[in-house]
Every structure is written in C-alpha cells, then in structure tokens.
Short mmCIF file of C-alpha atoms in Angstrom, two decimals:
data_model
loop_
_atom_site.label_atom_id
_atom_site.label_comp_id
_atom_site.label_asym_id
_atom_site.label_seq_id
_atom_site.Cartn_x
_atom_site.Cartn_y
_atom_site.Cartn_z
CA MET U 2 187.34 114.47 100.54
CA SER U 3 186.37 111.14 99.00
CA HIS U 4 187.60 110.47 95.50
CA SER U 5 187.94 107.53 93.20
CA LEU U 6 190.77 106.45 90.93
CA SER U 7 190.02 106.61 87.24
CA ALA U 8 189.68 103.36 85.31
CA ASP U 9 193.04 104.04 83.63
CA ALA U 10 194.75 104.67 86.96
CA MET U 11 193.34 101.45 88.38
CA SER U 12 194.36 99.31 85.42
CA THR U 13 197.93 100.65 85.22
CA LEU U 14 200.37 98.31 86.93
CA PRO U 15 204.15 98.23 87.29
CA PRO U 16 205.93 96.30 84.52
CA LEU U 17 205.96 92.54 85.10
CA ALA U 18 209.68 92.60 85.90
CA ALA U 19 209.04 95.17 88.62
CA GLN U 20 206.11 93.13 89.94
CA ALA U 21 208.35 90.10 90.22
CA GLU U 22 210.93 92.12 92.15
CA ARG U 23 208.24 93.49 94.43
CA LEU U 24 207.08 89.98 95.35
CA ILE U 25 210.67 88.91 95.90
CA GLU U 26 211.35 91.95 98.09
CA LEU U 27 208.34 91.07 100.22
CA GLY U 28 209.40 87.43 100.50
CA ALA U 29 206.27 86.13 98.77
CA HIS U 30 208.36 83.74 96.68
CA GLU U 31 209.73 82.16 99.85
CA LEU U 32 206.24 81.72 101.28
CA ALA U 33 205.36 79.92 98.06
CA GLY U 34 208.52 77.82 98.02
CA LEU U 35 209.65 79.29 94.71
CA PRO U 36 213.16 80.46 93.80
CA ALA U 37 213.40 84.18 93.09
CA ASP U 38 214.75 83.39 89.62
CA THR U 39 211.54 81.51 88.80
CA LEU U 40 209.55 84.74 89.19
CA ARG U 41 212.12 86.71 87.22
CA ALA U 42 212.17 84.17 84.39
CA PHE U 43 208.38 84.11 84.22
CA ALA U 44 208.30 87.90 83.88
CA VAL U 45 210.84 87.75 81.06
CA GLU U 46 208.93 85.02 79.24
CA GLU U 47 205.63 86.92 79.50
CA GLY U 48 207.12 90.30 78.62
CA SER U 49 209.14 92.16 81.25
CA GLU U 50 207.79 95.58 80.32
CA ARG U 51 204.09 94.65 80.19
CA SER U 52 202.07 96.81 82.55
CA ASP U 53 198.58 95.68 81.57
CA THR U 54 198.44 92.49 83.62
CA LEU U 55 198.95 91.28 87.18
CA LEU U 56 201.48 88.63 88.19
CA ALA U 57 199.87 86.22 90.65
CA ILE U 58 201.17 83.27 92.65
CA HIS U 59 198.73 80.37 92.79
CA ARG U 60 196.62 80.38 95.96
CA GLU U 61 197.67 76.85 96.88
CA LEU U 62 201.28 78.05 97.14
CA ALA U 63 200.60 81.49 98.63
CA PRO U 64 197.25 81.45 100.45
CA ALA U 65 195.45 84.56 101.63
CA SER U 66 196.50 84.07 105.25
CA ALA U 67 200.17 84.25 104.21
CA LEU U 68 199.85 87.08 101.67
CA THR U 69 197.66 89.46 103.66
CA PRO U 70 200.30 90.37 106.30
CA LEU U 71 202.51 91.56 103.42
CA LEU U 72 200.05 94.39 102.76
CA CYS U 73 200.88 97.76 104.24
CA ARG U 74 199.03 101.08 104.38
CA ALA U 75 199.85 104.11 106.53
CA ASP U 76 202.59 102.00 108.13
CA LYS U 77 199.95 99.48 109.24
CA THR U 78 200.25 95.79 108.41
CA GLY U 79 197.43 93.98 106.64
CA PHE U 80 195.36 91.45 108.57
CA VAL U 81 192.52 88.95 108.27
CA VAL U 82 189.52 89.50 110.55
CA GLU U 83 189.36 87.25 113.57
CA ASP U 84 186.08 85.61 112.58
CA MET U 85 187.55 84.33 109.32
CA PRO U 86 190.02 81.66 110.52
CA ASP U 87 188.97 79.54 107.55
CA VAL U 88 190.02 82.19 105.01
CA ASP U 89 192.26 79.76 103.09
CA HIS U 90 189.34 77.42 102.48
CA PHE U 91 187.60 80.00 100.29
CA ALA U 92 188.31 78.38 96.93
CA PRO U 93 187.77 79.49 93.32
CA THR U 94 184.29 79.10 91.88
CA VAL U 95 185.63 79.80 88.38
CA SER U 96 187.20 77.30 86.01
CA ASP U 97 189.86 79.43 84.30
CA VAL U 98 192.48 79.58 87.08
CA PRO U 99 195.65 78.11 85.51
CA ASP U 100 197.12 75.01 87.10
CA ALA U 101 200.52 76.67 87.35
CA PRO U 102 202.62 78.23 90.13
CA LEU U 103 202.52 81.65 88.45
CA TYR U 104 199.92 83.16 86.16
CA LEU U 105 198.65 86.44 84.76
CA VAL U 106 195.41 88.26 85.58
CA GLY U 107 194.32 90.76 82.92
CA GLY U 108 191.82 93.57 82.55
CA LEU U 109 191.38 94.30 86.24
CA ASP U 110 188.31 96.25 87.29
CA ARG U 111 187.57 97.22 90.89
CA GLY U 112 183.88 97.09 90.11
CA ASP U 113 182.95 100.59 91.26
CA ALA U 114 179.96 100.52 88.91
CA MET U 115 178.60 97.63 90.97
CA ALA U 116 178.86 99.39 94.31
CA ASN U 117 175.60 98.83 96.18
CA TRP U 118 175.01 95.58 94.27
CA SER U 119 174.93 92.34 96.21
CA PRO U 120 177.42 89.65 95.15
CA GLU U 121 174.46 87.54 94.07
CA GLU U 122 173.23 90.31 91.78
CA ALA U 123 176.69 91.07 90.41
CA LEU U 124 177.80 87.55 89.52
CA SER U 125 175.42 87.09 86.59
CA ALA U 126 176.20 90.56 85.24
CA ILE U 127 179.95 89.91 85.38
CA THR U 128 179.50 86.57 83.63
CA GLU U 129 177.25 88.04 80.95
CA GLU U 130 179.99 90.57 80.16
CA GLY U 131 182.39 87.68 79.50
CA ARG U 132 184.42 88.51 82.59
CA SER U 133 185.35 86.53 85.70
CA PRO U 134 185.01 87.54 89.37
CA LEU U 135 188.32 88.16 91.09
CA LEU U 136 189.72 85.68 93.61
CA LEU U 137 190.67 86.85 97.08
CA THR U 138 194.37 86.11 96.59
CA GLU U 139 194.31 87.97 93.27
CA GLY U 140 192.82 90.97 95.05
CA VAL U 141 195.62 90.84 97.62
CA HIS U 142 198.22 90.64 94.85
CA TRP U 143 196.62 93.65 93.19
CA VAL U 144 196.87 95.77 96.34
CA LEU U 145 200.46 94.59 96.91
CA GLN U 146 201.41 95.95 93.48
CA HIS U 147 199.08 98.96 93.42
CA PRO U 148 198.30 100.02 97.02
CA ASP U 149 196.25 103.03 95.90
CA VAL U 150 193.61 100.74 94.43
CA LEU U 151 192.35 100.33 98.02
CA GLU U 152 190.72 103.66 98.86
CA ARG U 153 188.38 104.67 101.63
CA ASN U 154 184.81 104.45 100.37
CA HIS U 155 186.07 102.66 97.24
CA CYS U 156 187.13 99.15 98.28
CA PHE U 157 186.09 95.84 96.75
CA MET U 158 184.73 92.32 97.14
CA THR U 159 186.37 89.26 95.61
CA ILE U 160 183.39 87.03 94.96
CA GLY U 161 185.29 84.48 92.87
CA SER U 162 186.38 82.87 96.15
CA ARG U 163 183.74 81.06 98.19
CA LEU U 164 183.60 78.46 100.92
CA ARG U 165 181.70 75.27 100.13
CA LYS U 166 180.05 73.64 103.11
CA ALA U 167 179.90 69.90 103.83
CA ASN U 168 176.39 69.67 102.38
CA GLY U 169 177.57 71.12 99.06
CA SER U 170 176.02 74.56 99.46
CA TYR U 171 178.06 77.74 99.75
CA ASP U 172 178.76 79.64 102.94
CA SER U 173 177.03 83.04 102.85
CA ARG U 174 180.20 84.94 103.65
CA THR U 175 181.93 86.65 100.73
CA PRO U 176 185.58 87.84 100.97
CA ALA U 177 186.42 91.51 100.56
CA LEU U 178 189.34 93.90 100.99
CA TRP U 179 188.88 97.24 102.70
CA ILE U 180 190.45 99.64 105.20
CA SER U 181 189.94 99.15 108.92
CA ASN U 182 188.34 101.88 111.01
CA GLY U 183 190.01 100.44 114.10
CA THR U 184 186.71 99.58 115.72
CA GLY U 185 185.49 96.42 117.43
CA ARG U 186 187.77 93.43 117.40
CA ASP U 187 190.11 95.06 114.88
CA GLY U 188 191.54 97.20 117.69
CA ARG U 189 192.35 100.93 117.59
CA GLU U 190 195.95 100.17 116.70
CA ARG U 191 194.77 98.78 113.37
CA ARG U 192 192.95 101.90 112.22
CA ASN U 193 193.79 102.55 108.53
CA ALA U 194 195.29 99.09 108.08
CA PRO U 195 194.38 97.05 104.97
CA LYS U 196 191.96 94.34 105.95
CA VAL U 197 190.58 91.07 104.57
CA GLY U 198 187.07 90.55 105.82
CA TRP U 199 183.73 89.34 104.59
CA CYS U 200 180.22 90.46 103.67
CA TRP U 201 176.99 88.52 103.20
CA TRP U 202 176.23 87.10 99.74
CA ARG U 203 172.92 88.94 99.46
CA ASN U 204 173.92 92.22 101.14
CA ARG U 205 174.71 95.51 99.41
CA HIS U 206 177.35 98.06 100.41
CA THR U 207 177.68 101.48 98.81
CA TRP U 208 181.44 101.57 99.45
CA LEU U 209 182.32 98.12 98.08
CA GLY U 210 182.70 97.43 94.38
CA ILE U 211 182.81 93.89 93.03
CA ALA U 212 186.12 93.21 91.34
CA SER U 213 186.59 91.21 88.16
CA THR U 214 189.10 90.29 85.47
CA SER U 215 188.91 89.91 81.72
CA GLY U 216 190.80 86.62 81.99
CA ARG U 217 193.70 84.59 83.34
CA SER U 218 196.62 82.99 81.55
CA ALA U 219 199.86 81.17 82.17
CA VAL U 220 200.77 80.70 78.50
CA SER U 221 203.64 82.72 77.10
CA ARG U 222 202.83 84.92 74.14
#
C-alpha cells in the first residue's frame, strides 16, 4: 500500500555529529578530499545535537556522480541513468549556496504538495514562499542521511540544479531522485535501487514532488 511520510518525519534528521560520522563511514569525506576531523569539527561548531538541518559537502568537492553510488536501498546501490553522463554539469541556479567546503541546508521539504506540478510551474511558487529549490547533490545527501525520504510514488525533483547550454539557455532536463523499476536500460538487477535521473522542465508527474529548502548557511551560530 502506498503511503507518505509526514512532514515531521521528513524533516527529522540525525544529529549533525551523527551525520558527519555517516559521511565518514561512507567515505564521502575522502571523495571530497577532506579530513574526517574537518567534518567532525564542523558538526561541533554548528551544534552536534542539532537535528533540524542537513550537513552537505559542496558539489564541487563531492559531485553527484561520486555521491550517488553511496546510496543504498534494498541492498541495491544508487546509480545515475545512462543518458545523463553530464550530471555533474548541472549547476546551481540559486545564489545562496555558501562558498565553503561544508554547509547546512535547513527546512527541507520533499514538495509532495507540488506533485503533478511541472518544474516551471513550481519554481515561482517556491520563490514566492521565500524558499529555494533543492540542488541535486543536496537531495542525494538527504537520502544518504534519511533513506526513507525516498518512497515509491513519493520521490522528488531537485530543480535548483540545471544545465546551461552554450547559447546561454537551459537544457530542458531537470534532475530528480526516484526508485528504479528495473526496466529499460536500468536493467532488472537494479530494480528497487535509488536512482538519479531526469524529467522535462515543463512535464508533470503525479509521483514526483519538487523539493526545496528554507535556506543554506555555513556560518556558525
């Protein structure tokens, strides 16, 4: 039976100290070229016991292609779809991403209320609410820390990451995270695996929300 996590269940995260240890356990700090103690110290500085915010490594240090294989669901490893070899070129369209190796992402919302909205329709609504669309790498970090946030029939797009073409316009593909059905080029062996794929900018999908954040910060409180 299909169900959906409550807003409280979605927004609850492990304490920052535990998030740091999770990333270290997965080897994400090594992918990013950061000492483990750097993640631990950041968590302490920002409040080790905080569970209302996500610890993220900057996309330039830990791109989506490197982070996605760290995902795991039903003993299946995460993967990027074959027709998205340029996944790491999908860059932020927002201006509030801190220029820092590590930063915090607060007020996460999977965007279930925007299921069956196109990214184009959702962007203005998210902005009008004073929120910011989630980046692809932030979405991957979220699922790394809270795997249950990726549910069948309740997955999400990360429209804060887009690919700019040589002529200055945006590519129509929009990144998203969902669960593979093991069909087509995914391969049957990948059924139930977490997946980074894409949807069209003007298309709607009843099973994809449009994720957002209340804000990002790298400044200690």
